[in-house]
Amino acid sequence: RLVAEPPEPGPGEICVDLQAVGVCGSDLHWYCDGGVGHVDAVYPMVLGHEPVGIVAAVGKGVATHRVGQRVSIEPSVTCGHCEYCVSGRPNNCPHCVFMGSIHSPGFYRERAVVPARNAGIVPEGLSTEQAALIEPVAVLCHVMELNSIPVGASVAVFGCGPIGQLCILFAKMAGASR
């Protein structure tokens, strides 16, 4: 077994039975190229950072989740108390640990324990496969917050993997002409 069965969730944590995990371009780079950018893969490692699953157990003090809920998991585990986390910019947390990289096992496995604050309840009506797109769609929502696309604008997308295809879709929805 590559990853040991996770322990019972501790305070502030939940245990999730994973149902589906998207395949990101970075997963392919880790696997096919032996790394991402200047970071080499360290084997063995568990990939996958676009997960959806069912809450199997909740740790002490968790009032936001209950067993049986379907959740989408944010793979960036931040400290929650640095200046960036406190000011609402956890994406800049210098203590961030990304699950699905060399720093922490990802979600291509049966079960994982994660901080409850990293698990969002999946809205009713979304299929499991659609829910696995929540993390990549969140990336594009952030891109759209940072960059406005004027109606009729031309947009260039470099790389048409899943994120690139979502980027094209979002640009068209924003009014890009081509």
Short mmCIF file of N, CA and C in Angstrom, two decimals:
data_model
loop_
_atom_site.label_atom_id
_atom_site.label_comp_id
_atom_site.label_asym_id
_atom_site.label_seq_id
_atom_site.Cartn_x
_atom_site.Cartn_y
_atom_site.Cartn_z
N ARG A 1 0.84 -1.18 0.00
CA ARG A 1 0.00 0.00 0.00
C ARG A 1 0.89 1.24 0.00
N LEU A 2 0.65 2.16 -0.96
CA LEU A 2 1.46 3.35 -1.12
C LEU A 2 1.24 4.35 0.01
N VAL A 3 -0.01 4.50 0.41
CA VAL A 3 -0.35 5.42 1.49
C VAL A 3 -1.08 4.63 2.56
N ALA A 4 -0.63 4.77 3.79
CA ALA A 4 -1.28 4.07 4.90
C ALA A 4 -2.71 4.54 5.06
N GLU A 5 -3.54 3.66 5.59
CA GLU A 5 -4.91 4.05 5.91
C GLU A 5 -4.84 5.26 6.83
N PRO A 6 -5.59 6.33 6.52
CA PRO A 6 -5.49 7.53 7.36
C PRO A 6 -5.98 7.28 8.78
N PRO A 7 -5.44 8.03 9.72
CA PRO A 7 -5.90 7.90 11.11
C PRO A 7 -7.31 8.49 11.24
N GLU A 8 -7.90 8.30 12.41
CA GLU A 8 -9.17 8.97 12.68
C GLU A 8 -8.93 10.47 12.61
N PRO A 9 -9.91 11.23 12.16
CA PRO A 9 -9.69 12.68 12.07
C PRO A 9 -9.49 13.30 13.45
N GLY A 10 -8.54 14.22 13.52
CA GLY A 10 -8.27 14.94 14.75
C GLY A 10 -9.17 16.14 14.89
N PRO A 11 -8.94 16.97 15.89
CA PRO A 11 -9.75 18.19 16.06
C PRO A 11 -9.69 19.06 14.80
N GLY A 12 -10.85 19.48 14.33
CA GLY A 12 -10.93 20.34 13.17
C GLY A 12 -10.76 19.64 11.84
N GLU A 13 -10.71 18.32 11.85
CA GLU A 13 -10.51 17.55 10.62
C GLU A 13 -11.72 16.68 10.30
N ILE A 14 -11.78 16.27 9.03
CA ILE A 14 -12.78 15.30 8.59
C ILE A 14 -12.07 14.20 7.79
N CYS A 15 -12.68 13.04 7.76
CA CYS A 15 -12.21 11.94 6.93
C CYS A 15 -13.18 11.81 5.76
N VAL A 16 -12.65 11.71 4.56
CA VAL A 16 -13.48 11.69 3.35
C VAL A 16 -13.22 10.40 2.56
N ASP A 17 -14.31 9.71 2.22
CA ASP A 17 -14.24 8.60 1.28
C ASP A 17 -14.32 9.21 -0.11
N LEU A 18 -13.24 9.09 -0.88
CA LEU A 18 -13.15 9.76 -2.17
C LEU A 18 -13.97 9.03 -3.23
N GLN A 19 -14.68 9.82 -4.03
CA GLN A 19 -15.54 9.28 -5.08
C GLN A 19 -14.96 9.50 -6.47
N ALA A 20 -14.40 10.68 -6.71
CA ALA A 20 -13.85 11.02 -8.02
C ALA A 20 -12.77 12.07 -7.84
N VAL A 21 -11.79 12.03 -8.73
CA VAL A 21 -10.70 13.00 -8.72
C VAL A 21 -10.37 13.33 -10.16
N GLY A 22 -10.36 14.62 -10.48
CA GLY A 22 -10.00 15.05 -11.83
C GLY A 22 -8.54 14.78 -12.13
N VAL A 23 -8.21 14.74 -13.41
CA VAL A 23 -6.82 14.60 -13.85
C VAL A 23 -6.37 15.96 -14.37
N CYS A 24 -5.46 16.57 -13.64
CA CYS A 24 -4.95 17.89 -14.00
C CYS A 24 -3.70 17.74 -14.87
N GLY A 25 -3.41 18.76 -15.64
CA GLY A 25 -2.19 18.76 -16.44
C GLY A 25 -0.95 18.59 -15.58
N SER A 26 -0.96 19.14 -14.38
CA SER A 26 0.22 18.98 -13.51
C SER A 26 0.38 17.53 -13.08
N ASP A 27 -0.73 16.80 -12.90
CA ASP A 27 -0.63 15.37 -12.59
C ASP A 27 0.11 14.65 -13.73
N LEU A 28 -0.22 15.02 -14.96
CA LEU A 28 0.44 14.40 -16.11
C LEU A 28 1.92 14.76 -16.16
N HIS A 29 2.26 16.01 -15.82
CA HIS A 29 3.67 16.40 -15.79
C HIS A 29 4.43 15.62 -14.71
N TRP A 30 3.85 15.50 -13.52
CA TRP A 30 4.50 14.72 -12.47
C TRP A 30 4.77 13.30 -12.98
N TYR A 31 3.74 12.71 -13.59
CA TYR A 31 3.82 11.31 -14.00
C TYR A 31 4.68 11.12 -15.26
N CYS A 32 4.43 11.89 -16.29
CA CYS A 32 5.11 11.67 -17.58
C CYS A 32 6.49 12.31 -17.66
N ASP A 33 6.64 13.49 -17.03
CA ASP A 33 7.88 14.25 -17.16
C ASP A 33 8.78 14.14 -15.93
N GLY A 34 8.26 13.55 -14.85
CA GLY A 34 9.08 13.41 -13.65
C GLY A 34 9.20 14.67 -12.84
N GLY A 35 8.28 15.60 -13.05
CA GLY A 35 8.31 16.83 -12.26
C GLY A 35 7.43 17.89 -12.86
N VAL A 36 7.31 19.01 -12.14
CA VAL A 36 6.56 20.17 -12.60
C VAL A 36 7.49 21.37 -12.48
N GLY A 37 7.74 22.04 -13.61
CA GLY A 37 8.65 23.18 -13.59
C GLY A 37 10.03 22.73 -13.15
N HIS A 38 10.55 23.41 -12.15
CA HIS A 38 11.88 23.08 -11.63
C HIS A 38 11.85 22.10 -10.45
N VAL A 39 10.66 21.57 -10.13
CA VAL A 39 10.52 20.65 -8.99
C VAL A 39 10.44 19.21 -9.51
N ASP A 40 11.39 18.39 -9.09
CA ASP A 40 11.41 16.98 -9.49
C ASP A 40 10.47 16.16 -8.62
N ALA A 41 9.84 15.17 -9.24
CA ALA A 41 8.99 14.24 -8.49
C ALA A 41 9.85 13.42 -7.54
N VAL A 42 9.27 13.05 -6.42
CA VAL A 42 9.93 12.19 -5.44
C VAL A 42 9.03 10.97 -5.29
N TYR A 43 9.49 9.84 -5.79
CA TYR A 43 8.66 8.65 -5.78
C TYR A 43 8.91 7.82 -4.54
N PRO A 44 7.91 7.11 -4.03
CA PRO A 44 6.53 7.12 -4.53
C PRO A 44 5.79 8.37 -4.07
N MET A 45 4.84 8.81 -4.88
CA MET A 45 3.99 9.93 -4.48
C MET A 45 2.58 9.69 -5.01
N VAL A 46 1.60 10.23 -4.28
CA VAL A 46 0.20 10.10 -4.66
C VAL A 46 -0.24 11.42 -5.26
N LEU A 47 -0.69 11.37 -6.49
CA LEU A 47 -1.12 12.57 -7.21
C LEU A 47 -2.61 12.80 -6.99
N GLY A 48 -3.13 13.82 -7.67
CA GLY A 48 -4.56 14.12 -7.64
C GLY A 48 -4.92 15.21 -6.68
N HIS A 49 -5.47 16.33 -7.20
CA HIS A 49 -5.85 17.44 -6.32
C HIS A 49 -7.17 18.09 -6.72
N GLU A 50 -8.02 17.35 -7.44
CA GLU A 50 -9.35 17.86 -7.81
C GLU A 50 -10.40 16.87 -7.32
N PRO A 51 -10.51 16.69 -5.98
CA PRO A 51 -11.34 15.61 -5.45
C PRO A 51 -12.75 16.00 -5.02
N VAL A 52 -13.58 14.98 -5.01
CA VAL A 52 -14.90 15.06 -4.41
C VAL A 52 -15.13 13.74 -3.68
N GLY A 53 -15.80 13.82 -2.54
CA GLY A 53 -16.05 12.61 -1.77
C GLY A 53 -17.15 12.80 -0.75
N ILE A 54 -17.33 11.77 0.07
CA ILE A 54 -18.37 11.73 1.09
C ILE A 54 -17.70 11.75 2.47
N VAL A 55 -18.19 12.61 3.35
CA VAL A 55 -17.65 12.67 4.71
C VAL A 55 -17.95 11.35 5.41
N ALA A 56 -16.87 10.69 5.88
CA ALA A 56 -17.01 9.40 6.57
C ALA A 56 -16.92 9.54 8.08
N ALA A 57 -16.21 10.58 8.55
CA ALA A 57 -16.05 10.81 9.99
C ALA A 57 -15.66 12.26 10.21
N VAL A 58 -16.05 12.80 11.36
CA VAL A 58 -15.69 14.18 11.72
C VAL A 58 -14.91 14.17 13.03
N GLY A 59 -13.93 15.04 13.10
CA GLY A 59 -13.13 15.16 14.31
C GLY A 59 -13.79 16.07 15.33
N LYS A 60 -13.22 16.10 16.50
CA LYS A 60 -13.72 16.91 17.60
C LYS A 60 -13.77 18.39 17.20
N GLY A 61 -14.87 19.02 17.56
CA GLY A 61 -15.02 20.45 17.32
C GLY A 61 -15.51 20.82 15.94
N VAL A 62 -15.75 19.86 15.07
CA VAL A 62 -16.23 20.16 13.72
C VAL A 62 -17.75 20.25 13.74
N ALA A 63 -18.27 21.45 13.53
CA ALA A 63 -19.72 21.65 13.51
C ALA A 63 -20.22 21.98 12.10
N THR A 64 -19.30 22.15 11.16
CA THR A 64 -19.66 22.56 9.81
C THR A 64 -19.99 21.40 8.87
N HIS A 65 -19.63 20.20 9.26
CA HIS A 65 -19.82 19.03 8.40
C HIS A 65 -20.42 17.89 9.20
N ARG A 66 -21.09 16.99 8.45
CA ARG A 66 -21.63 15.79 9.10
C ARG A 66 -21.40 14.59 8.18
N VAL A 67 -21.38 13.43 8.77
CA VAL A 67 -21.18 12.19 8.03
C VAL A 67 -22.26 12.09 6.95
N GLY A 68 -21.83 11.72 5.74
CA GLY A 68 -22.76 11.53 4.62
C GLY A 68 -22.81 12.71 3.66
N GLN A 69 -22.28 13.86 4.05
CA GLN A 69 -22.29 15.01 3.15
C GLN A 69 -21.26 14.81 2.04
N ARG A 70 -21.61 15.30 0.85
CA ARG A 70 -20.67 15.27 -0.28
C ARG A 70 -19.89 16.57 -0.27
N VAL A 71 -18.57 16.47 -0.39
CA VAL A 71 -17.71 17.64 -0.30
C VAL A 71 -16.70 17.68 -1.45
N SER A 72 -16.31 18.90 -1.79
CA SER A 72 -15.21 19.16 -2.70
C SER A 72 -14.07 19.68 -1.83
N ILE A 73 -12.86 19.24 -2.09
CA ILE A 73 -11.74 19.57 -1.21
C ILE A 73 -10.77 20.52 -1.88
N GLU A 74 -10.46 21.61 -1.17
CA GLU A 74 -9.41 22.55 -1.58
C GLU A 74 -8.08 21.90 -1.21
N PRO A 75 -7.18 21.67 -2.20
CA PRO A 75 -5.95 20.93 -1.91
C PRO A 75 -4.85 21.74 -1.24
N SER A 76 -4.99 23.05 -1.14
CA SER A 76 -3.96 23.88 -0.50
C SER A 76 -4.28 24.02 0.98
N VAL A 77 -3.47 23.40 1.81
CA VAL A 77 -3.67 23.47 3.26
C VAL A 77 -2.81 24.63 3.77
N THR A 78 -3.48 25.69 4.19
CA THR A 78 -2.78 26.88 4.66
C THR A 78 -2.79 26.93 6.18
N CYS A 79 -1.98 27.84 6.74
CA CYS A 79 -1.82 27.89 8.20
C CYS A 79 -3.03 28.51 8.90
N GLY A 80 -3.70 29.45 8.23
CA GLY A 80 -4.88 30.08 8.82
C GLY A 80 -4.58 31.23 9.76
N HIS A 81 -3.30 31.52 10.04
CA HIS A 81 -3.02 32.59 11.00
C HIS A 81 -1.92 33.56 10.57
N CYS A 82 -1.28 33.36 9.41
CA CYS A 82 -0.28 34.32 8.96
C CYS A 82 -0.99 35.58 8.44
N GLU A 83 -0.23 36.62 8.13
CA GLU A 83 -0.83 37.87 7.67
C GLU A 83 -1.66 37.67 6.40
N TYR A 84 -1.25 36.75 5.51
CA TYR A 84 -1.98 36.53 4.28
C TYR A 84 -3.29 35.79 4.53
N CYS A 85 -3.24 34.77 5.35
CA CYS A 85 -4.46 34.02 5.67
C CYS A 85 -5.47 34.92 6.38
N VAL A 86 -5.00 35.70 7.34
CA VAL A 86 -5.88 36.57 8.13
C VAL A 86 -6.50 37.67 7.26
N SER A 87 -5.74 38.13 6.24
CA SER A 87 -6.25 39.22 5.39
C SER A 87 -7.05 38.71 4.20
N GLY A 88 -7.35 37.41 4.17
CA GLY A 88 -8.19 36.87 3.10
C GLY A 88 -7.42 36.53 1.83
N ARG A 89 -6.12 36.38 1.92
CA ARG A 89 -5.30 36.01 0.76
C ARG A 89 -4.52 34.72 1.05
N PRO A 90 -5.23 33.65 1.39
CA PRO A 90 -4.53 32.41 1.76
C PRO A 90 -3.70 31.83 0.62
N ASN A 91 -3.99 32.23 -0.62
CA ASN A 91 -3.19 31.74 -1.75
C ASN A 91 -1.74 32.20 -1.67
N ASN A 92 -1.45 33.19 -0.82
CA ASN A 92 -0.08 33.67 -0.62
C ASN A 92 0.57 33.15 0.65
N CYS A 93 -0.09 32.25 1.35
CA CYS A 93 0.42 31.72 2.62
C CYS A 93 1.79 31.06 2.41
N PRO A 94 2.81 31.55 3.12
CA PRO A 94 4.14 30.96 2.96
C PRO A 94 4.27 29.57 3.60
N HIS A 95 3.27 29.16 4.36
CA HIS A 95 3.30 27.86 5.04
C HIS A 95 2.40 26.83 4.35
N CYS A 96 1.88 27.18 3.18
CA CYS A 96 0.95 26.33 2.45
C CYS A 96 1.58 24.99 2.09
N VAL A 97 0.80 23.93 2.26
CA VAL A 97 1.19 22.59 1.84
C VAL A 97 0.16 22.15 0.81
N PHE A 98 0.63 21.80 -0.39
CA PHE A 98 -0.28 21.43 -1.47
C PHE A 98 -0.39 19.90 -1.55
N MET A 99 -1.61 19.41 -1.33
CA MET A 99 -1.86 17.97 -1.40
C MET A 99 -1.86 17.54 -2.87
N GLY A 100 -1.11 16.50 -3.18
CA GLY A 100 -0.99 16.06 -4.55
C GLY A 100 0.32 16.50 -5.17
N SER A 101 1.27 16.86 -4.31
CA SER A 101 2.60 17.27 -4.77
C SER A 101 3.63 16.51 -3.94
N ILE A 102 4.88 16.92 -4.03
CA ILE A 102 5.93 16.25 -3.26
C ILE A 102 5.79 16.50 -1.77
N HIS A 103 4.98 17.48 -1.39
CA HIS A 103 4.86 17.86 0.02
C HIS A 103 3.83 17.06 0.80
N SER A 104 2.82 16.55 0.11
CA SER A 104 1.74 15.85 0.80
C SER A 104 1.00 14.96 -0.20
N PRO A 105 0.59 13.76 0.22
CA PRO A 105 -0.13 12.88 -0.70
C PRO A 105 -1.41 13.52 -1.22
N GLY A 106 -1.71 13.20 -2.49
CA GLY A 106 -2.92 13.68 -3.11
C GLY A 106 -4.10 12.75 -2.87
N PHE A 107 -5.03 12.74 -3.81
CA PHE A 107 -6.32 12.09 -3.60
C PHE A 107 -6.61 10.91 -4.51
N TYR A 108 -5.63 10.42 -5.26
CA TYR A 108 -5.83 9.19 -6.01
C TYR A 108 -5.67 8.03 -5.04
N ARG A 109 -6.61 7.95 -4.14
CA ARG A 109 -6.66 6.90 -3.11
C ARG A 109 -8.10 6.79 -2.63
N GLU A 110 -8.35 5.91 -1.73
CA GLU A 110 -9.73 5.66 -1.30
C GLU A 110 -10.23 6.63 -0.25
N ARG A 111 -9.36 7.11 0.62
CA ARG A 111 -9.80 7.87 1.79
C ARG A 111 -8.70 8.84 2.19
N ALA A 112 -9.11 10.01 2.69
CA ALA A 112 -8.14 11.01 3.14
C ALA A 112 -8.70 11.80 4.32
N VAL A 113 -7.81 12.25 5.19
CA VAL A 113 -8.16 13.15 6.29
C VAL A 113 -7.67 14.54 5.92
N VAL A 114 -8.57 15.52 6.01
CA VAL A 114 -8.24 16.90 5.64
C VAL A 114 -8.83 17.86 6.67
N PRO A 115 -8.29 19.08 6.73
CA PRO A 115 -8.93 20.08 7.60
C PRO A 115 -10.36 20.34 7.12
N ALA A 116 -11.29 20.43 8.04
CA ALA A 116 -12.69 20.68 7.68
C ALA A 116 -12.82 21.99 6.90
N ARG A 117 -11.98 22.98 7.20
CA ARG A 117 -12.07 24.27 6.51
C ARG A 117 -11.71 24.15 5.02
N ASN A 118 -11.10 23.03 4.63
CA ASN A 118 -10.74 22.81 3.23
C ASN A 118 -11.81 22.06 2.45
N ALA A 119 -12.91 21.74 3.08
CA ALA A 119 -13.96 20.96 2.42
C ALA A 119 -15.23 21.77 2.30
N GLY A 120 -15.64 22.01 1.06
CA GLY A 120 -16.89 22.73 0.80
C GLY A 120 -18.00 21.75 0.47
N ILE A 121 -19.17 22.04 0.95
CA ILE A 121 -20.33 21.19 0.68
C ILE A 121 -20.69 21.31 -0.81
N VAL A 122 -20.88 20.19 -1.48
CA VAL A 122 -21.24 20.19 -2.89
C VAL A 122 -22.73 20.51 -3.01
N PRO A 123 -23.08 21.49 -3.85
CA PRO A 123 -24.50 21.83 -4.02
C PRO A 123 -25.31 20.66 -4.59
N GLU A 124 -26.54 20.57 -4.15
CA GLU A 124 -27.45 19.55 -4.67
C GLU A 124 -27.59 19.76 -6.18
N GLY A 125 -27.78 18.67 -6.91
CA GLY A 125 -27.99 18.77 -8.34
C GLY A 125 -26.73 18.58 -9.17
N LEU A 126 -25.55 18.69 -8.55
CA LEU A 126 -24.32 18.43 -9.28
C LEU A 126 -24.00 16.94 -9.22
N SER A 127 -23.63 16.38 -10.36
CA SER A 127 -23.19 14.98 -10.35
C SER A 127 -21.81 14.91 -9.71
N THR A 128 -21.39 13.73 -9.39
CA THR A 128 -20.06 13.55 -8.82
C THR A 128 -18.99 14.03 -9.80
N GLU A 129 -19.17 13.73 -11.08
CA GLU A 129 -18.20 14.15 -12.09
C GLU A 129 -18.16 15.67 -12.19
N GLN A 130 -19.33 16.33 -12.15
CA GLN A 130 -19.36 17.79 -12.18
C GLN A 130 -18.70 18.37 -10.94
N ALA A 131 -18.93 17.75 -9.81
CA ALA A 131 -18.35 18.25 -8.56
C ALA A 131 -16.83 18.16 -8.58
N ALA A 132 -16.27 17.20 -9.32
CA ALA A 132 -14.81 17.09 -9.43
C ALA A 132 -14.23 18.27 -10.21
N LEU A 133 -15.06 19.05 -10.87
CA LEU A 133 -14.60 20.24 -11.59
C LEU A 133 -14.61 21.50 -10.73
N ILE A 134 -15.07 21.40 -9.49
CA ILE A 134 -15.16 22.59 -8.64
C ILE A 134 -13.80 23.25 -8.47
N GLU A 135 -12.75 22.49 -8.19
CA GLU A 135 -11.42 23.09 -7.98
C GLU A 135 -10.91 23.77 -9.25
N PRO A 136 -10.92 23.13 -10.43
CA PRO A 136 -10.45 23.84 -11.61
C PRO A 136 -11.32 25.03 -11.99
N VAL A 137 -12.62 24.93 -11.79
CA VAL A 137 -13.49 26.09 -12.08
C VAL A 137 -13.17 27.24 -11.13
N ALA A 138 -12.84 26.93 -9.88
CA ALA A 138 -12.46 27.97 -8.93
C ALA A 138 -11.21 28.72 -9.41
N VAL A 139 -10.27 27.99 -10.03
CA VAL A 139 -9.08 28.62 -10.59
C VAL A 139 -9.49 29.67 -11.63
N LEU A 140 -10.41 29.29 -12.51
CA LEU A 140 -10.85 30.22 -13.56
C LEU A 140 -11.67 31.38 -13.01
N CYS A 141 -12.45 31.12 -11.97
CA CYS A 141 -13.19 32.22 -11.33
C CYS A 141 -12.20 33.25 -10.79
N HIS A 142 -11.10 32.79 -10.22
CA HIS A 142 -10.07 33.71 -9.71
C HIS A 142 -9.42 34.48 -10.86
N VAL A 143 -9.13 33.79 -11.96
CA VAL A 143 -8.56 34.47 -13.14
C VAL A 143 -9.51 35.57 -13.60
N MET A 144 -10.80 35.27 -13.64
CA MET A 144 -11.78 36.26 -14.11
C MET A 144 -11.91 37.42 -13.13
N GLU A 145 -11.68 37.19 -11.84
CA GLU A 145 -11.68 38.29 -10.87
C GLU A 145 -10.49 39.22 -11.10
N LEU A 146 -9.37 38.66 -11.53
CA LEU A 146 -8.14 39.44 -11.72
C LEU A 146 -8.08 40.14 -13.07
N ASN A 147 -8.78 39.60 -14.07
CA ASN A 147 -8.70 40.12 -15.44
C ASN A 147 -10.08 40.26 -16.04
N SER A 148 -10.43 41.48 -16.39
CA SER A 148 -11.71 41.66 -17.07
C SER A 148 -11.50 41.45 -18.57
N ILE A 149 -12.48 40.87 -19.21
CA ILE A 149 -12.43 40.65 -20.65
C ILE A 149 -13.54 41.49 -21.28
N PRO A 150 -13.15 42.54 -21.98
CA PRO A 150 -14.18 43.39 -22.61
C PRO A 150 -14.96 42.61 -23.67
N VAL A 151 -16.24 42.94 -23.82
CA VAL A 151 -17.06 42.32 -24.85
C VAL A 151 -16.41 42.59 -26.21
N GLY A 152 -16.29 41.55 -26.99
CA GLY A 152 -15.69 41.66 -28.32
C GLY A 152 -14.18 41.48 -28.35
N ALA A 153 -13.56 41.32 -27.20
CA ALA A 153 -12.10 41.19 -27.14
C ALA A 153 -11.64 39.87 -27.75
N SER A 154 -10.39 39.85 -28.18
CA SER A 154 -9.73 38.61 -28.62
C SER A 154 -8.92 38.10 -27.44
N VAL A 155 -8.96 36.80 -27.22
CA VAL A 155 -8.25 36.19 -26.10
C VAL A 155 -7.38 35.06 -26.62
N ALA A 156 -6.14 35.01 -26.18
CA ALA A 156 -5.24 33.91 -26.54
C ALA A 156 -5.10 32.99 -25.33
N VAL A 157 -5.27 31.71 -25.56
CA VAL A 157 -5.10 30.71 -24.52
C VAL A 157 -3.98 29.77 -24.97
N PHE A 158 -2.94 29.68 -24.17
CA PHE A 158 -1.81 28.82 -24.48
C PHE A 158 -1.94 27.52 -23.70
N GLY A 159 -2.17 26.45 -24.41
CA GLY A 159 -2.37 25.16 -23.75
C GLY A 159 -3.85 24.87 -23.61
N CYS A 160 -4.31 23.84 -24.25
CA CYS A 160 -5.74 23.54 -24.22
C CYS A 160 -6.04 22.23 -23.53
N GLY A 161 -5.42 22.06 -22.36
CA GLY A 161 -5.82 20.97 -21.49
C GLY A 161 -7.12 21.38 -20.81
N PRO A 162 -7.49 20.69 -19.74
CA PRO A 162 -8.75 21.03 -19.06
C PRO A 162 -8.84 22.49 -18.60
N ILE A 163 -7.77 23.03 -18.02
CA ILE A 163 -7.82 24.43 -17.57
C ILE A 163 -7.91 25.36 -18.77
N GLY A 164 -7.16 25.08 -19.83
CA GLY A 164 -7.22 25.90 -21.04
C GLY A 164 -8.61 25.88 -21.66
N GLN A 165 -9.23 24.71 -21.69
CA GLN A 165 -10.59 24.61 -22.25
C GLN A 165 -11.59 25.38 -21.39
N LEU A 166 -11.44 25.29 -20.07
CA LEU A 166 -12.32 26.07 -19.20
C LEU A 166 -12.08 27.57 -19.41
N CYS A 167 -10.82 27.95 -19.61
CA CYS A 167 -10.49 29.35 -19.85
C CYS A 167 -11.19 29.86 -21.11
N ILE A 168 -11.18 29.06 -22.16
CA ILE A 168 -11.87 29.43 -23.40
C ILE A 168 -13.36 29.60 -23.13
N LEU A 169 -13.95 28.66 -22.41
CA LEU A 169 -15.38 28.74 -22.08
C LEU A 169 -15.70 30.01 -21.31
N PHE A 170 -14.90 30.31 -20.27
CA PHE A 170 -15.12 31.49 -19.46
C PHE A 170 -14.95 32.76 -20.28
N ALA A 171 -13.95 32.80 -21.16
CA ALA A 171 -13.72 33.98 -22.01
C ALA A 171 -14.92 34.21 -22.92
N LYS A 172 -15.46 33.14 -23.50
CA LYS A 172 -16.64 33.27 -24.36
C LYS A 172 -17.83 33.77 -23.55
N MET A 173 -18.00 33.22 -22.33
CA MET A 173 -19.13 33.65 -21.48
C MET A 173 -18.98 35.12 -21.10
N ALA A 174 -17.73 35.60 -20.99
CA ALA A 174 -17.49 37.00 -20.64
C ALA A 174 -17.71 37.93 -21.83
N GLY A 175 -17.82 37.37 -23.05
CA GLY A 175 -18.08 38.19 -24.22
C GLY A 175 -16.96 38.27 -25.23
N ALA A 176 -15.91 37.48 -25.06
CA ALA A 176 -14.82 37.49 -26.04
C ALA A 176 -15.37 37.06 -27.41
N SER A 177 -14.90 37.72 -28.47
CA SER A 177 -15.40 37.39 -29.79
C SER A 177 -14.61 36.25 -30.42
N ARG A 178 -13.36 36.16 -30.06
CA ARG A 178 -12.53 35.04 -30.56
C ARG A 178 -11.36 34.83 -29.63
#
